[in-house]
């Protein structure tokens, strides 16, 4: 059974950095398309960054381009977040699918989800 466990969230000030990790059990991350979503209170869950299986083609939401970087090891997915802004405050979720995803990625594209890690950016 696929399990995804996020870590690395926390509270930082504007301009700070965080690195989120997603430990994946029972899959090899390179064989799955994987992504990071976030959900702020009262808002829809949105795709932030995602990476396709195999070749590693990536997607980034316009709001994070140039600030966030998605990467992966054999069993872990990462999200390096730099120059954080208060509007980045949200619960961040890791997700995985054996298939591809749309542009922008939709929540329904992914089959497996973690429980989330909170990121809070103060001004």
mmCIF file of N, CA and C in Angstrom:
data_model
loop_
_atom_site.group_PDB
_atom_site.id
_atom_site.type_symbol
_atom_site.label_atom_id
_atom_site.label_comp_id
_atom_site.label_asym_id
_atom_site.label_seq_id
_atom_site.Cartn_x
_atom_site.Cartn_y
_atom_site.Cartn_z
ATOM 1 N N UNK A 1 0.852 -1.189 0.000
ATOM 2 C CA UNK A 1 0.000 0.000 0.000
ATOM 3 C C UNK A 1 0.886 1.237 0.000
ATOM 4 N N UNK A 2 0.557 2.186 -0.885
ATOM 5 C CA UNK A 2 1.341 3.405 -0.987
ATOM 6 C C UNK A 2 1.067 4.302 0.209
ATOM 7 N N UNK A 3 2.130 4.782 0.818
ATOM 8 C CA UNK A 3 1.996 5.744 1.905
ATOM 9 C C UNK A 3 2.899 6.932 1.640
ATOM 10 N N UNK A 4 2.380 8.113 1.890
ATOM 11 C CA UNK A 4 3.122 9.353 1.712
ATOM 12 C C UNK A 4 3.083 10.125 3.024
ATOM 13 N N UNK A 5 4.244 10.528 3.509
ATOM 14 C CA UNK A 5 4.326 11.241 4.776
ATOM 15 C C UNK A 5 5.151 12.510 4.585
ATOM 16 N N UNK A 6 4.506 13.649 4.771
ATOM 17 C CA UNK A 6 5.177 14.938 4.607
ATOM 18 C C UNK A 6 5.848 15.384 5.891
ATOM 19 N N UNK A 7 6.890 16.172 5.737
ATOM 20 C CA UNK A 7 7.565 16.796 6.873
ATOM 21 C C UNK A 7 8.257 18.058 6.388
ATOM 22 N N UNK A 8 8.716 18.870 7.326
ATOM 23 C CA UNK A 8 9.494 20.052 6.977
ATOM 24 C C UNK A 8 8.736 21.365 7.052
ATOM 25 N N UNK A 9 7.439 21.306 7.316
ATOM 26 C CA UNK A 9 6.690 22.550 7.453
ATOM 27 C C UNK A 9 7.089 23.305 8.707
ATOM 28 N N UNK A 10 6.599 24.513 8.828
ATOM 29 C CA UNK A 10 6.902 25.312 10.003
ATOM 30 C C UNK A 10 6.501 26.751 9.796
ATOM 31 N N UNK A 11 6.985 27.597 10.692
ATOM 32 C CA UNK A 11 6.689 29.030 10.646
ATOM 33 C C UNK A 11 7.958 29.797 10.319
ATOM 34 N N UNK A 12 7.867 30.663 9.329
ATOM 35 C CA UNK A 12 8.998 31.491 8.923
ATOM 36 C C UNK A 12 8.505 32.893 8.643
ATOM 37 N N UNK A 13 9.447 33.806 8.558
ATOM 38 C CA UNK A 13 9.105 35.173 8.188
ATOM 39 C C UNK A 13 9.190 35.348 6.680
ATOM 40 N N UNK A 14 8.587 36.412 6.203
ATOM 41 C CA UNK A 14 8.642 36.733 4.780
ATOM 42 C C UNK A 14 10.096 36.758 4.311
ATOM 43 N N UNK A 15 10.325 36.107 3.171
ATOM 44 C CA UNK A 15 11.667 36.036 2.617
ATOM 45 C C UNK A 15 12.442 34.803 3.044
ATOM 46 N N UNK A 16 11.913 34.068 3.994
ATOM 47 C CA UNK A 16 12.586 32.871 4.477
ATOM 48 C C UNK A 16 12.426 31.685 3.547
ATOM 49 N N UNK A 17 13.026 30.570 3.964
ATOM 50 C CA UNK A 17 13.015 29.355 3.154
ATOM 51 C C UNK A 17 12.602 28.158 4.006
ATOM 52 N N UNK A 18 12.009 27.190 3.341
ATOM 53 C CA UNK A 18 11.703 25.896 3.942
ATOM 54 C C UNK A 18 11.900 24.836 2.887
ATOM 55 N N UNK A 19 12.218 23.635 3.350
ATOM 56 C CA UNK A 19 12.308 22.493 2.451
ATOM 57 C C UNK A 19 11.356 21.423 2.944
ATOM 58 N N UNK A 20 10.348 21.136 2.142
ATOM 59 C CA UNK A 20 9.405 20.083 2.473
ATOM 60 C C UNK A 20 9.910 18.757 1.918
ATOM 61 N N UNK A 21 9.646 17.700 2.664
ATOM 62 C CA UNK A 21 9.975 16.352 2.225
ATOM 63 C C UNK A 21 8.730 15.492 2.272
ATOM 64 N N UNK A 22 8.673 14.537 1.377
ATOM 65 C CA UNK A 22 7.580 13.573 1.346
ATOM 66 C C UNK A 22 8.203 12.184 1.221
ATOM 67 N N UNK A 23 8.139 11.441 2.300
ATOM 68 C CA UNK A 23 8.682 10.085 2.304
ATOM 69 C C UNK A 23 7.642 9.131 1.743
ATOM 70 N N UNK A 24 8.027 8.427 0.693
ATOM 71 C CA UNK A 24 7.099 7.531 0.001
ATOM 72 C C UNK A 24 7.426 6.078 0.326
ATOM 73 N N UNK A 25 6.417 5.337 0.728
ATOM 74 C CA UNK A 25 6.581 3.909 1.019
ATOM 75 C C UNK A 25 5.909 3.084 -0.057
ATOM 76 N N UNK A 26 6.579 2.007 -0.433
ATOM 77 C CA UNK A 26 6.034 1.025 -1.377
ATOM 78 C C UNK A 26 5.913 1.525 -2.807
ATOM 79 N N UNK A 27 6.627 2.583 -3.125
ATOM 80 C CA UNK A 27 6.743 3.006 -4.518
ATOM 81 C C UNK A 27 8.171 3.490 -4.738
ATOM 82 N N UNK A 28 8.568 3.485 -5.987
ATOM 83 C CA UNK A 28 9.800 4.156 -6.393
ATOM 84 C C UNK A 28 9.368 5.452 -7.049
ATOM 85 N N UNK A 29 9.775 6.561 -6.470
ATOM 86 C CA UNK A 29 9.191 7.841 -6.880
ATOM 87 C C UNK A 29 9.400 8.122 -8.361
ATOM 88 N N UNK A 30 10.523 7.638 -8.925
ATOM 89 C CA UNK A 30 10.759 7.953 -10.332
ATOM 90 C C UNK A 30 9.749 7.295 -11.258
ATOM 91 N N UNK A 31 9.075 6.245 -10.792
ATOM 92 C CA UNK A 31 8.112 5.556 -11.638
ATOM 93 C C UNK A 31 6.704 6.114 -11.490
ATOM 94 N N UNK A 32 6.542 7.115 -10.638
ATOM 95 C CA UNK A 32 5.254 7.771 -10.434
ATOM 96 C C UNK A 32 5.376 9.253 -10.774
ATOM 97 N N UNK A 33 4.296 9.812 -11.241
ATOM 98 C CA UNK A 33 4.191 11.271 -11.292
ATOM 99 C C UNK A 33 3.805 11.725 -9.887
ATOM 100 N N UNK A 34 4.461 12.781 -9.441
ATOM 101 C CA UNK A 34 4.227 13.234 -8.077
ATOM 102 C C UNK A 34 4.087 14.745 -8.030
ATOM 103 N N UNK A 35 3.424 15.220 -7.001
ATOM 104 C CA UNK A 35 3.204 16.654 -6.934
ATOM 105 C C UNK A 35 3.004 17.167 -5.532
ATOM 106 N N UNK A 36 3.070 18.462 -5.424
ATOM 107 C CA UNK A 36 2.762 19.187 -4.192
ATOM 108 C C UNK A 36 1.549 20.080 -4.443
ATOM 109 N N UNK A 37 0.586 19.959 -3.562
ATOM 110 C CA UNK A 37 -0.596 20.809 -3.573
ATOM 111 C C UNK A 37 -0.612 21.605 -2.273
ATOM 112 N N UNK A 38 -1.391 22.671 -2.258
ATOM 113 C CA UNK A 38 -1.579 23.408 -1.011
ATOM 114 C C UNK A 38 -3.025 23.866 -0.900
ATOM 115 N N UNK A 39 -3.442 24.031 0.341
ATOM 116 C CA UNK A 39 -4.802 24.481 0.587
ATOM 117 C C UNK A 39 -4.808 25.438 1.768
ATOM 118 N N UNK A 40 -5.228 26.650 1.501
ATOM 119 C CA UNK A 40 -5.377 27.654 2.545
ATOM 120 C C UNK A 40 -6.824 27.625 3.043
ATOM 121 N N UNK A 41 -7.064 28.078 4.258
ATOM 122 C CA UNK A 41 -8.432 28.060 4.788
ATOM 123 C C UNK A 41 -9.413 28.785 3.870
ATOM 124 N N UNK A 42 -10.514 28.123 3.561
ATOM 125 C CA UNK A 42 -11.535 28.719 2.725
ATOM 126 C C UNK A 42 -11.247 28.717 1.240
ATOM 127 N N UNK A 43 -10.143 28.083 0.852
ATOM 128 C CA UNK A 43 -9.767 28.062 -0.568
ATOM 129 C C UNK A 43 -9.697 26.631 -1.094
ATOM 130 N N UNK A 44 -9.728 26.536 -2.405
ATOM 131 C CA UNK A 44 -9.589 25.238 -3.056
ATOM 132 C C UNK A 44 -8.147 24.749 -2.956
ATOM 133 N N UNK A 45 -7.998 23.427 -2.982
ATOM 134 C CA UNK A 45 -6.654 22.858 -3.033
ATOM 135 C C UNK A 45 -6.098 23.103 -4.433
ATOM 136 N N UNK A 46 -4.883 23.635 -4.495
ATOM 137 C CA UNK A 46 -4.289 23.972 -5.783
ATOM 138 C C UNK A 46 -2.949 23.282 -5.965
ATOM 139 N N UNK A 47 -2.661 22.940 -7.214
ATOM 140 C CA UNK A 47 -1.373 22.347 -7.533
ATOM 141 C C UNK A 47 -0.293 23.405 -7.534
ATOM 142 N N UNK A 48 0.767 23.155 -6.812
ATOM 143 C CA UNK A 48 1.871 24.089 -6.693
ATOM 144 C C UNK A 48 3.020 23.701 -7.614
ATOM 145 N N UNK A 49 3.398 22.449 -7.559
ATOM 146 C CA UNK A 49 4.496 21.948 -8.375
ATOM 147 C C UNK A 49 4.289 20.458 -8.560
ATOM 148 N N UNK A 50 4.685 19.956 -9.705
ATOM 149 C CA UNK A 50 4.529 18.543 -9.982
ATOM 150 C C UNK A 50 5.611 18.090 -10.948
ATOM 151 N N UNK A 51 5.891 16.794 -10.897
ATOM 152 C CA UNK A 51 6.939 16.240 -11.738
ATOM 153 C C UNK A 51 6.455 14.923 -12.331
ATOM 154 N N UNK A 52 6.649 14.754 -13.630
ATOM 155 C CA UNK A 52 6.208 13.556 -14.314
ATOM 156 C C UNK A 52 7.147 12.391 -14.018
ATOM 157 N N UNK A 53 6.614 11.204 -14.144
ATOM 158 C CA UNK A 53 7.444 10.011 -13.993
ATOM 159 C C UNK A 53 8.464 9.954 -15.121
ATOM 160 N N UNK A 54 9.484 9.168 -14.942
ATOM 161 C CA UNK A 54 10.469 8.961 -15.987
ATOM 162 C C UNK A 54 11.314 10.186 -16.265
ATOM 163 N N UNK A 55 10.968 10.934 -17.308
ATOM 164 C CA UNK A 55 11.816 12.028 -17.745
ATOM 165 C C UNK A 55 11.908 13.200 -16.804
ATOM 166 N N UNK A 56 10.903 13.370 -15.939
ATOM 167 C CA UNK A 56 11.024 14.420 -14.945
ATOM 168 C C UNK A 56 10.586 15.796 -15.392
ATOM 169 N N UNK A 57 9.787 15.874 -16.452
ATOM 170 C CA UNK A 57 9.246 17.182 -16.843
ATOM 171 C C UNK A 57 8.429 17.740 -15.694
ATOM 172 N N UNK A 58 8.550 19.039 -15.470
ATOM 173 C CA UNK A 58 7.941 19.634 -14.290
ATOM 174 C C UNK A 58 6.871 20.656 -14.626
ATOM 175 N N UNK A 59 6.022 20.897 -13.645
ATOM 176 C CA UNK A 59 5.025 21.960 -13.689
ATOM 177 C C UNK A 59 5.197 22.823 -12.456
ATOM 178 N N UNK A 60 5.031 24.138 -12.615
ATOM 179 C CA UNK A 60 4.987 25.066 -11.491
ATOM 180 C C UNK A 60 3.829 26.033 -11.681
ATOM 181 N N UNK A 61 3.121 26.293 -10.632
ATOM 182 C CA UNK A 61 2.115 27.343 -10.667
ATOM 183 C C UNK A 61 2.810 28.682 -10.871
ATOM 184 N N UNK A 62 2.143 29.582 -11.574
ATOM 185 C CA UNK A 62 2.752 30.890 -11.844
ATOM 186 C C UNK A 62 3.157 31.600 -10.558
ATOM 187 N N UNK A 63 2.387 31.393 -9.509
ATOM 188 C CA UNK A 63 2.630 32.113 -8.259
ATOM 189 C C UNK A 63 3.923 31.679 -7.559
ATOM 190 N N UNK A 64 4.490 30.532 -7.967
ATOM 191 C CA UNK A 64 5.693 30.049 -7.281
ATOM 192 C C UNK A 64 6.891 29.914 -8.210
ATOM 193 N N UNK A 65 6.702 30.158 -9.486
ATOM 194 C CA UNK A 65 7.811 30.024 -10.432
ATOM 195 C C UNK A 65 8.981 30.909 -10.018
ATOM 196 N N UNK A 66 10.168 30.323 -10.080
ATOM 197 C CA UNK A 66 11.367 31.070 -9.699
ATOM 198 C C UNK A 66 11.649 31.062 -8.206
ATOM 199 N N UNK A 67 10.703 30.593 -7.402
ATOM 200 C CA UNK A 67 10.890 30.551 -5.947
ATOM 201 C C UNK A 67 10.886 29.124 -5.406
ATOM 202 N N UNK A 68 10.105 28.248 -5.991
ATOM 203 C CA UNK A 68 9.982 26.870 -5.518
ATOM 204 C C UNK A 68 10.644 25.933 -6.517
ATOM 205 N N UNK A 69 11.225 24.844 -5.999
ATOM 206 C CA UNK A 69 11.834 23.826 -6.851
ATOM 207 C C UNK A 69 11.422 22.450 -6.356
ATOM 208 N N UNK A 70 10.883 21.644 -7.259
ATOM 209 C CA UNK A 70 10.505 20.266 -6.929
ATOM 210 C C UNK A 70 11.625 19.340 -7.387
ATOM 211 N N UNK A 71 11.904 18.340 -6.563
ATOM 212 C CA UNK A 71 12.921 17.349 -6.932
ATOM 213 C C UNK A 71 12.587 16.049 -6.205
ATOM 214 N N UNK A 72 13.312 14.992 -6.552
ATOM 215 C CA UNK A 72 13.012 13.712 -5.906
ATOM 216 C C UNK A 72 14.230 12.816 -5.864
ATOM 217 N N UNK A 73 14.269 11.976 -4.829
ATOM 218 C CA UNK A 73 15.198 10.865 -4.754
ATOM 219 C C UNK A 73 14.397 9.609 -5.019
ATOM 220 N N UNK A 74 14.977 8.457 -4.766
ATOM 221 C CA UNK A 74 14.289 7.209 -5.084
ATOM 222 C C UNK A 74 13.082 6.975 -4.197
ATOM 223 N N UNK A 75 13.064 7.546 -3.007
ATOM 224 C CA UNK A 75 11.955 7.300 -2.087
ATOM 225 C C UNK A 75 11.428 8.574 -1.443
ATOM 226 N N UNK A 76 11.865 9.716 -1.917
ATOM 227 C CA UNK A 76 11.462 10.972 -1.296
ATOM 228 C C UNK A 76 11.218 12.042 -2.352
ATOM 229 N N UNK A 77 10.181 12.795 -2.141
ATOM 230 C CA UNK A 77 9.883 13.961 -2.971
ATOM 231 C C UNK A 77 10.176 15.202 -2.135
ATOM 232 N N UNK A 78 10.755 16.227 -2.769
ATOM 233 C CA UNK A 78 11.114 17.444 -2.063
ATOM 234 C C UNK A 78 10.454 18.666 -2.704
ATOM 235 N N UNK A 79 10.301 19.685 -1.887
ATOM 236 C CA UNK A 79 9.899 20.990 -2.388
ATOM 237 C C UNK A 79 10.721 22.038 -1.658
ATOM 238 N N UNK A 80 11.667 22.621 -2.374
ATOM 239 C CA UNK A 80 12.466 23.709 -1.819
ATOM 240 C C UNK A 80 11.717 25.004 -2.059
ATOM 241 N N UNK A 81 11.446 25.726 -0.984
ATOM 242 C CA UNK A 81 10.657 26.957 -1.069
ATOM 243 C C UNK A 81 11.506 28.116 -0.574
ATOM 244 N N UNK A 82 11.796 29.043 -1.473
ATOM 245 C CA UNK A 82 12.581 30.219 -1.144
ATOM 246 C C UNK A 82 11.738 31.484 -1.301
ATOM 247 N N UNK A 83 12.224 32.566 -0.736
ATOM 248 C CA UNK A 83 11.538 33.870 -0.846
ATOM 249 C C UNK A 83 10.059 33.736 -0.504
ATOM 250 N N UNK A 84 9.787 33.104 0.610
ATOM 251 C CA UNK A 84 8.399 32.836 0.985
ATOM 252 C C UNK A 84 7.640 34.120 1.275
ATOM 253 N N UNK A 85 6.354 34.071 0.955
ATOM 254 C CA UNK A 85 5.457 35.211 1.125
ATOM 255 C C UNK A 85 4.290 34.797 2.029
ATOM 256 N N UNK A 86 3.629 35.752 2.656
ATOM 257 C CA UNK A 86 2.470 35.396 3.486
ATOM 258 C C UNK A 86 1.403 34.629 2.711
ATOM 259 N N UNK A 87 1.268 34.905 1.423
ATOM 260 C CA UNK A 87 0.256 34.190 0.634
ATOM 261 C C UNK A 87 0.632 32.741 0.355
ATOM 262 N N UNK A 88 1.833 32.331 0.726
ATOM 263 C CA UNK A 88 2.218 30.919 0.627
ATOM 264 C C UNK A 88 1.723 30.118 1.829
ATOM 265 N N UNK A 89 1.171 30.802 2.822
ATOM 266 C CA UNK A 89 0.663 30.111 4.014
ATOM 267 C C UNK A 89 -0.465 29.162 3.646
ATOM 268 N N UNK A 90 -0.302 27.896 4.004
ATOM 269 C CA UNK A 90 -1.285 26.867 3.655
ATOM 270 C C UNK A 90 -0.838 25.531 4.241
ATOM 271 N N UNK A 91 -1.732 24.568 4.156
ATOM 272 C CA UNK A 91 -1.357 23.171 4.385
ATOM 273 C C UNK A 91 -0.850 22.630 3.053
ATOM 274 N N UNK A 92 0.311 22.009 3.087
ATOM 275 C CA UNK A 92 0.919 21.468 1.883
ATOM 276 C C UNK A 92 0.804 19.948 1.881
ATOM 277 N N UNK A 93 0.358 19.414 0.737
ATOM 278 C CA UNK A 93 0.127 17.989 0.587
ATOM 279 C C UNK A 93 0.986 17.416 -0.532
ATOM 280 N N UNK A 94 1.474 16.222 -0.299
ATOM 281 C CA UNK A 94 2.192 15.451 -1.304
ATOM 282 C C UNK A 94 1.197 14.494 -1.960
ATOM 283 N N UNK A 95 1.356 14.255 -3.258
ATOM 284 C CA UNK A 95 0.442 13.376 -3.974
ATOM 285 C C UNK A 95 1.200 12.578 -5.025
ATOM 286 N N UNK A 96 0.638 11.420 -5.394
ATOM 287 C CA UNK A 96 1.302 10.560 -6.367
ATOM 288 C C UNK A 96 0.273 9.869 -7.247
ATOM 289 N N UNK A 97 0.691 9.552 -8.465
ATOM 290 C CA UNK A 97 -0.137 8.803 -9.396
ATOM 291 C C UNK A 97 0.765 7.999 -10.308
ATOM 292 N N UNK A 98 0.294 6.863 -10.763
ATOM 293 C CA UNK A 98 1.063 6.052 -11.711
ATOM 294 C C UNK A 98 0.973 6.614 -13.131
ATOM 295 N N UNK A 99 0.082 7.588 -13.321
ATOM 296 C CA UNK A 99 -0.136 8.121 -14.652
ATOM 297 C C UNK A 99 0.353 9.566 -14.727
ATOM 298 N N UNK A 100 -0.081 10.292 -15.721
ATOM 299 C CA UNK A 100 0.310 11.694 -15.840
ATOM 300 C C UNK A 100 -0.699 12.597 -15.160
ATOM 301 N N UNK A 101 -0.572 13.873 -15.418
ATOM 302 C CA UNK A 101 -1.491 14.840 -14.844
ATOM 303 C C UNK A 101 -1.697 15.975 -15.832
ATOM 304 N N UNK A 102 -2.778 16.698 -15.619
ATOM 305 C CA UNK A 102 -3.110 17.804 -16.503
ATOM 306 C C UNK A 102 -2.285 19.045 -16.163
ATOM 307 N N UNK A 103 -2.379 20.004 -17.030
ATOM 308 C CA UNK A 103 -1.722 21.304 -16.824
ATOM 309 C C UNK A 103 -2.794 22.375 -16.744
ATOM 310 N N UNK A 104 -3.056 22.949 -15.575
ATOM 311 C CA UNK A 104 -2.435 22.651 -14.288
ATOM 312 C C UNK A 104 -2.947 21.336 -13.709
ATOM 313 N N UNK A 105 -2.183 20.718 -12.819
ATOM 314 C CA UNK A 105 -2.609 19.447 -12.239
ATOM 315 C C UNK A 105 -3.882 19.623 -11.407
ATOM 316 N N UNK A 106 -4.753 18.649 -11.538
ATOM 317 C CA UNK A 106 -6.005 18.660 -10.790
ATOM 318 C C UNK A 106 -5.923 17.662 -9.641
ATOM 319 N N UNK A 107 -6.684 17.950 -8.608
ATOM 320 C CA UNK A 107 -6.706 17.053 -7.453
ATOM 321 C C UNK A 107 -7.097 15.639 -7.870
ATOM 322 N N UNK A 108 -8.013 15.511 -8.803
ATOM 323 C CA UNK A 108 -8.499 14.203 -9.242
ATOM 324 C C UNK A 108 -7.480 13.428 -10.066
ATOM 325 N N UNK A 109 -6.398 14.087 -10.487
ATOM 326 C CA UNK A 109 -5.365 13.390 -11.260
ATOM 327 C C UNK A 109 -4.557 12.431 -10.384
ATOM 328 N N UNK A 110 -4.567 12.646 -9.072
ATOM 329 C CA UNK A 110 -3.683 11.912 -8.176
ATOM 330 C C UNK A 110 -4.467 10.929 -7.330
ATOM 331 N N UNK A 111 -3.861 9.759 -7.127
ATOM 332 C CA UNK A 111 -4.533 8.670 -6.425
ATOM 333 C C UNK A 111 -4.145 8.557 -4.965
ATOM 334 N N UNK A 112 -2.949 9.028 -4.638
ATOM 335 C CA UNK A 112 -2.430 8.831 -3.285
ATOM 336 C C UNK A 112 -2.061 10.191 -2.700
ATOM 337 N N UNK A 113 -2.367 10.344 -1.410
ATOM 338 C CA UNK A 113 -2.161 11.623 -0.734
ATOM 339 C C UNK A 113 -1.561 11.421 0.645
ATOM 340 N N UNK A 114 -0.743 12.388 1.049
ATOM 341 C CA UNK A 114 -0.270 12.436 2.415
ATOM 342 C C UNK A 114 -1.240 13.215 3.281
ATOM 343 N N UNK A 115 -0.884 13.335 4.558
ATOM 344 C CA UNK A 115 -1.749 14.008 5.526
ATOM 345 C C UNK A 115 -1.515 15.512 5.585
ATOM 346 N N UNK A 116 -0.420 15.966 5.019
ATOM 347 C CA UNK A 116 -0.173 17.402 4.966
ATOM 348 C C UNK A 116 0.799 17.895 6.013
ATOM 349 N N UNK A 117 1.442 19.012 5.700
ATOM 350 C CA UNK A 117 2.317 19.693 6.639
ATOM 351 C C UNK A 117 2.048 21.188 6.517
ATOM 352 N N UNK A 118 1.946 21.861 7.656
ATOM 353 C CA UNK A 118 1.544 23.266 7.670
ATOM 354 C C UNK A 118 2.737 24.182 7.431
ATOM 355 N N UNK A 119 2.536 25.149 6.551
ATOM 356 C CA UNK A 119 3.519 26.203 6.313
ATOM 357 C C UNK A 119 2.863 27.538 6.638
ATOM 358 N N UNK A 120 3.489 28.305 7.515
ATOM 359 C CA UNK A 120 2.975 29.605 7.900
ATOM 360 C C UNK A 120 4.060 30.651 7.690
ATOM 361 N N UNK A 121 3.733 31.671 6.908
ATOM 362 C CA UNK A 121 4.686 32.735 6.615
ATOM 363 C C UNK A 121 4.139 34.037 7.179
ATOM 364 N N UNK A 122 4.882 34.645 8.072
ATOM 365 C CA UNK A 122 4.432 35.883 8.701
ATOM 366 C C UNK A 122 5.140 37.081 8.094
ATOM 367 N N UNK A 123 4.434 38.197 8.092
ATOM 368 C CA UNK A 123 4.997 39.415 7.499
ATOM 369 C C UNK A 123 5.768 40.213 8.532
#
